[in-house]
Amino acid sequence: MKGKVFQAMLLSLVFIIIGFMISVQFKTIQGQNKFAASTNDSRVEELTQQLKNATDEKKTLEQQIEELNKKINALDNTSSKTDAAIDTITQDLNKYKAIAGFTKMTGPGVIVTVNDSDIQPKNGEDPNMFLVHDEDLVNIVNTLKVGGAEAISINGQRLIATSEIRCVGPTININSTTYAPPYIIKAIGNPDTLVASLNIKGGIIETLKYYGIKVDIQKSDNLEIPAFINPINFKYAKIANK
C-alpha cells in the first residue's frame, strides 16, 4: 500500500513539473513574439518555427500526461482489489480465531456451578465419590458440546482443543492453572437446548446429584467468555506439506 501511495505522489509531482514547463515555454515564446515585431523577417520566421516546435512538444506532453493518468487509474483499481482481498482475509482470520478460542465471545447460554458434596460418607463408602473430579468436569463439558455449546470456560479459563482438565490432589488443573471448588462452567449456546442436554435422564448431572455433588444450572441472556491467552507450543505436530 505504501508503495502505491508513493507512486501516486510521484506521478502528481511529474504533472506539476510538466505543467510548469509548458507554462514557462509559452511565456518565453510570447515574449519573443513581441520582440519579433521590431526585428527582421528572418527572426520572425525563426520564432514561428520555435512556436511550432513548442506546440508539437505540448502535444507530446499531453499524450504523456494521458498515459500517466491511465497508470494512476490502473493503480487505483489494483489498490481497490487489494483492499477487498485484505478485508476478506481479515474476516476469515477473525472467524478462525473465534473457532480456535482466541477471541472473547459473548452471547446467551448457561452457567453451571459444581461443588463438592456436604454428605459425610458412610462406613465402606468411597469418600472420593462425594468430591468433584476432573472426569466430572470433562463429562459436563462434553455434554455441553453435544448440546451445541459454541464457547466454554471453567473458572474463567477458555477451553480449546489442547486444554487439559486433570486432578492435582484435591484440586483440578485447567490450562496449567490450579483451581479448587466450586467450579463455574460457562457455555454460550441455546440456553434451552443446553439445559435439556445437561438434565437428560441418566446423564452426568443426575449421577453427580446422586452422590450429593451440588450442581446449579442457570440460564443467561448475555454471557462473556474470555479468549484463550496461554502460549501454544507444538512439540511433535507439524504443518503437513501440500
Tab-separated table of C-alpha atoms in Angstrom:
chain	number	residue	atom	x	y	z
A	1	MET	CA	0.000	0.000	0.000
A	2	LYS	CA	2.787	2.451	0.924
A	3	GLY	CA	4.477	1.790	-2.448
A	4	LYS	CA	1.299	2.610	-4.335
A	5	VAL	CA	0.779	5.847	-2.410
A	6	PHE	CA	4.402	6.817	-3.168
A	7	GLN	CA	3.871	6.107	-6.893
A	8	ALA	CA	0.705	8.239	-6.955
A	9	MET	CA	2.542	11.112	-5.208
A	10	LEU	CA	5.436	10.785	-7.713
A	11	LEU	CA	3.066	10.922	-10.681
A	12	SER	CA	1.374	14.017	-9.245
A	13	LEU	CA	4.780	15.680	-8.921
A	14	VAL	CA	5.509	14.851	-12.576
A	15	PHE	CA	2.226	16.536	-13.616
A	16	ILE	CA	3.166	19.686	-11.727
A	17	ILE	CA	6.631	19.820	-13.358
A	18	ILE	CA	5.185	19.233	-16.842
A	19	GLY	CA	2.614	21.988	-16.367
A	20	PHE	CA	5.302	24.368	-15.176
A	21	MET	CA	7.483	23.574	-18.208
A	22	ILE	CA	4.632	24.220	-20.654
A	23	SER	CA	3.724	27.485	-18.961
A	24	VAL	CA	7.317	28.795	-18.976
A	25	GLN	CA	7.908	27.798	-22.561
A	26	PHE	CA	4.777	29.537	-23.864
A	27	LYS	CA	5.512	32.671	-21.881
A	28	THR	CA	9.031	32.704	-23.324
A	29	ILE	CA	7.789	32.347	-26.877
A	30	GLN	CA	5.115	35.010	-26.339
A	31	GLY	CA	7.801	37.366	-25.137
A	32	GLN	CA	9.917	36.544	-28.138
A	33	ASN	CA	6.947	37.194	-30.448
A	34	LYS	CA	6.546	40.709	-29.020
A	35	PHE	CA	10.237	41.304	-29.599
A	36	ALA	CA	9.880	39.923	-33.133
A	37	ALA	CA	7.739	42.906	-34.168
A	38	SER	CA	10.871	45.014	-34.171
A	39	THR	CA	13.146	42.526	-35.888
A	40	ASN	CA	13.570	41.391	-39.433
A	41	ASP	CA	11.563	38.739	-41.268
A	42	SER	CA	14.138	36.002	-40.715
A	43	ARG	CA	13.870	36.470	-36.993
A	44	VAL	CA	10.068	36.236	-37.222
A	45	GLU	CA	10.378	33.039	-39.227
A	46	GLU	CA	12.733	31.607	-36.612
A	47	LEU	CA	10.337	32.436	-33.795
A	48	THR	CA	7.437	30.966	-35.773
A	49	GLN	CA	9.350	27.708	-36.099
A	50	GLN	CA	10.066	27.728	-32.354
A	51	LEU	CA	6.369	28.225	-31.683
A	52	LYS	CA	5.547	25.280	-33.914
A	53	ASN	CA	8.123	23.162	-32.109
A	54	ALA	CA	6.663	24.195	-28.756
A	55	THR	CA	3.169	23.301	-29.981
A	56	ASP	CA	4.358	19.864	-31.072
A	57	GLU	CA	6.128	19.384	-27.763
A	58	LYS	CA	2.947	20.424	-25.941
A	59	LYS	CA	1.002	17.718	-27.806
A	60	THR	CA	3.661	15.158	-26.839
A	61	LEU	CA	3.483	16.213	-23.198
A	62	GLU	CA	-0.309	15.990	-23.262
A	63	GLN	CA	-0.031	12.423	-24.552
A	64	GLN	CA	2.411	11.611	-21.759
A	65	ILE	CA	0.001	13.098	-19.228
A	66	GLU	CA	-2.790	10.928	-20.624
A	67	GLU	CA	-0.594	7.836	-20.284
A	68	LEU	CA	0.288	8.794	-16.711
A	69	ASN	CA	-3.414	9.222	-15.901
A	70	LYS	CA	-4.077	5.729	-17.224
A	71	LYS	CA	-1.333	4.369	-14.962
A	72	ILE	CA	-2.793	6.148	-11.929
A	73	ASN	CA	-6.258	4.731	-12.692
A	74	ALA	CA	-4.723	1.268	-13.001
A	75	LEU	CA	-3.017	1.726	-9.625
A	76	ASP	CA	-6.325	2.819	-8.065
A	77	ASN	CA	-8.101	-0.257	-9.450
A	78	THR	CA	-5.335	-2.542	-8.186
A	79	SER	CA	-5.473	-0.861	-4.774
A	80	SER	CA	-9.254	-1.416	-4.550
A	81	LYS	CA	-8.871	-5.100	-5.415
A	82	THR	CA	-6.067	-5.454	-2.865
A	83	ASP	CA	-8.144	-3.779	-0.156
A	84	ALA	CA	-11.059	-6.118	-0.898
A	85	ALA	CA	-8.758	-9.141	-0.680
A	86	ILE	CA	-7.330	-7.914	2.629
A	87	ASP	CA	-10.867	-7.425	4.012
A	88	THR	CA	-11.788	-10.990	3.036
A	89	ILE	CA	-8.629	-12.410	4.614
A	90	THR	CA	-9.245	-10.395	7.792
A	91	GLN	CA	-12.814	-11.710	8.052
A	92	ASP	CA	-11.614	-15.301	7.615
A	93	LEU	CA	-8.851	-14.767	10.175
A	94	ASN	CA	-11.300	-13.410	12.752
A	95	LYS	CA	-13.661	-16.326	12.104
A	96	TYR	CA	-10.967	-18.952	12.597
A	97	LYS	CA	-9.614	-17.153	15.667
A	98	ALA	CA	-13.099	-17.341	17.180
A	99	ILE	CA	-13.415	-21.035	16.323
A	100	ALA	CA	-9.994	-21.765	17.814
A	101	GLY	CA	-10.835	-19.881	21.019
A	102	PHE	CA	-8.504	-16.905	20.630
A	103	THR	CA	-11.296	-14.322	20.666
A	104	LYS	CA	-13.506	-13.158	23.540
A	105	MET	CA	-17.095	-14.204	22.895
A	106	THR	CA	-20.467	-13.002	24.159
A	107	GLY	CA	-23.963	-14.418	23.861
A	108	PRO	CA	-26.731	-16.347	25.608
A	109	GLY	CA	-26.063	-19.626	27.356
A	110	VAL	CA	-25.858	-21.330	30.734
A	111	ILE	CA	-23.815	-21.129	33.915
A	112	VAL	CA	-23.181	-24.432	35.674
A	113	THR	CA	-21.750	-24.258	39.210
A	114	VAL	CA	-20.378	-27.529	40.601
A	115	ASN	CA	-19.206	-28.052	44.199
A	116	ASP	CA	-18.252	-30.933	46.487
A	117	SER	CA	-20.958	-32.756	48.405
A	118	ASP	CA	-21.701	-31.928	52.044
A	119	ILE	CA	-22.739	-35.543	52.719
A	120	GLN	CA	-20.456	-37.478	55.027
A	121	PRO	CA	-19.578	-40.892	53.555
A	122	LYS	CA	-20.909	-43.885	55.453
A	123	ASN	CA	-18.720	-46.754	56.507
A	124	GLY	CA	-17.445	-48.572	53.449
A	125	GLU	CA	-18.273	-45.738	51.042
A	126	ASP	CA	-15.516	-44.192	48.973
A	127	PRO	CA	-15.161	-40.522	50.037
A	128	ASN	CA	-13.874	-39.638	46.573
A	129	MET	CA	-17.334	-40.288	45.190
A	130	PHE	CA	-18.545	-37.190	47.033
A	131	LEU	CA	-15.918	-34.878	45.555
A	132	VAL	CA	-15.769	-33.171	42.140
A	133	HIS	CA	-13.133	-34.762	39.903
A	134	ASP	CA	-11.600	-33.866	36.569
A	135	GLU	CA	-13.631	-36.532	34.782
A	136	ASP	CA	-16.816	-34.941	36.114
A	137	LEU	CA	-15.917	-31.595	34.575
A	138	VAL	CA	-14.875	-33.304	31.333
A	139	ASN	CA	-18.238	-35.094	31.161
A	140	ILE	CA	-20.121	-31.833	31.759
A	141	VAL	CA	-18.074	-30.056	29.072
A	142	ASN	CA	-18.660	-32.867	26.567
A	143	THR	CA	-22.387	-32.826	27.325
A	144	LEU	CA	-22.466	-29.081	26.672
A	145	LYS	CA	-20.639	-29.576	23.388
A	146	VAL	CA	-23.172	-32.199	22.331
A	147	GLY	CA	-25.867	-29.654	23.211
A	148	GLY	CA	-24.363	-27.162	20.775
A	149	ALA	CA	-22.133	-25.031	23.015
A	150	GLU	CA	-20.017	-22.702	20.867
A	151	ALA	CA	-17.654	-21.412	23.564
A	152	ILE	CA	-16.902	-22.814	27.042
A	153	SER	CA	-14.867	-21.688	30.031
A	154	ILE	CA	-14.204	-23.056	33.524
A	155	ASN	CA	-13.390	-20.556	36.257
A	156	GLY	CA	-12.500	-18.012	33.585
A	157	GLN	CA	-10.251	-20.375	31.618
A	158	ARG	CA	-11.267	-20.661	27.963
A	159	LEU	CA	-11.324	-24.258	26.795
A	160	ILE	CA	-9.766	-25.051	23.419
A	161	ALA	CA	-8.675	-28.221	21.632
A	162	THR	CA	-5.450	-28.500	23.644
A	163	SER	CA	-6.869	-27.574	27.070
A	164	GLU	CA	-6.210	-30.039	29.870
A	165	ILE	CA	-8.534	-30.786	32.799
A	166	ARG	CA	-6.855	-33.054	35.333
A	167	CYS	CA	-6.830	-33.667	39.053
A	168	VAL	CA	-3.915	-32.459	41.154
A	169	GLY	CA	-4.658	-33.760	44.646
A	170	PRO	CA	-7.886	-32.165	45.913
A	171	THR	CA	-7.741	-29.509	43.182
A	172	ILE	CA	-8.127	-29.513	39.393
A	173	ASN	CA	-5.616	-28.141	36.891
A	174	ILE	CA	-7.181	-26.257	33.967
A	175	ASN	CA	-4.911	-24.765	31.309
A	176	SER	CA	-1.922	-25.186	33.643
A	177	THR	CA	-3.701	-23.225	36.405
A	178	THR	CA	-4.869	-24.918	39.612
A	179	TYR	CA	-8.389	-24.371	40.946
A	180	ALA	CA	-10.334	-25.583	43.970
A	181	PRO	CA	-14.128	-25.975	44.044
A	182	PRO	CA	-16.567	-24.502	43.308
A	183	TYR	CA	-16.113	-24.825	39.557
A	184	ILE	CA	-18.065	-22.365	37.436
A	185	ILE	CA	-18.651	-23.535	33.877
A	186	LYS	CA	-19.956	-21.035	31.343
A	187	ALA	CA	-21.186	-22.095	27.920
A	188	ILE	CA	-22.548	-19.960	25.075
A	189	GLY	CA	-25.303	-21.558	23.024
A	190	ASN	CA	-29.059	-22.052	23.003
A	191	PRO	CA	-29.917	-21.972	26.747
A	192	ASP	CA	-32.922	-24.301	26.471
A	193	THR	CA	-31.013	-26.889	24.445
A	194	LEU	CA	-28.011	-26.780	26.783
A	195	VAL	CA	-30.167	-27.220	29.894
A	196	ALA	CA	-32.038	-30.109	28.258
A	197	SER	CA	-28.736	-31.828	27.421
A	198	LEU	CA	-27.476	-31.490	30.984
A	199	ASN	CA	-30.681	-32.745	32.564
A	200	ILE	CA	-31.090	-35.824	30.382
A	201	LYS	CA	-32.142	-38.850	32.421
A	202	GLY	CA	-29.162	-40.933	33.484
A	203	GLY	CA	-26.757	-38.184	32.411
A	204	ILE	CA	-23.805	-36.672	34.236
A	205	ILE	CA	-25.826	-34.188	36.324
A	206	GLU	CA	-28.174	-36.851	37.636
A	207	THR	CA	-25.177	-39.040	38.524
A	208	LEU	CA	-23.413	-36.237	40.398
A	209	LYS	CA	-26.512	-35.332	42.355
A	210	TYR	CA	-26.909	-38.967	43.396
A	211	TYR	CA	-23.699	-38.585	45.416
A	212	GLY	CA	-24.726	-35.218	46.785
A	213	ILE	CA	-22.488	-33.203	44.464
A	214	LYS	CA	-24.002	-29.727	44.341
A	215	VAL	CA	-24.908	-28.630	40.827
A	216	ASP	CA	-26.660	-25.364	39.999
A	217	ILE	CA	-27.716	-24.550	36.439
A	218	GLN	CA	-28.721	-21.023	35.455
A	219	LYS	CA	-29.716	-19.647	32.080
A	220	SER	CA	-28.245	-16.323	30.965
A	221	ASP	CA	-29.128	-13.904	28.168
A	222	ASN	CA	-25.654	-12.425	27.999
A	223	LEU	CA	-22.530	-14.350	28.925
A	224	GLU	CA	-18.949	-13.256	28.327
A	225	ILE	CA	-16.284	-15.892	27.818
A	226	PRO	CA	-12.654	-14.716	27.605
A	227	ALA	CA	-10.177	-15.588	24.885
A	228	PHE	CA	-7.516	-18.248	25.396
A	229	ILE	CA	-4.312	-16.367	26.216
A	230	ASN	CA	-1.786	-19.056	27.112
A	231	PRO	CA	1.042	-19.776	24.646
A	232	ILE	CA	0.699	-22.854	22.442
A	233	ASN	CA	3.788	-24.854	21.536
A	234	PHE	CA	3.709	-27.889	19.254
A	235	LYS	CA	6.477	-30.331	20.126
A	236	TYR	CA	5.625	-33.155	17.747
A	237	ALA	CA	2.897	-31.910	15.394
A	238	LYS	CA	3.982	-30.045	12.277
A	239	ILE	CA	2.098	-28.455	9.402
A	240	ALA	CA	1.904	-31.014	6.598
A	241	ASN	CA	3.322	-30.127	3.190
A	242	LYS	CA	0.786	-29.911	0.387
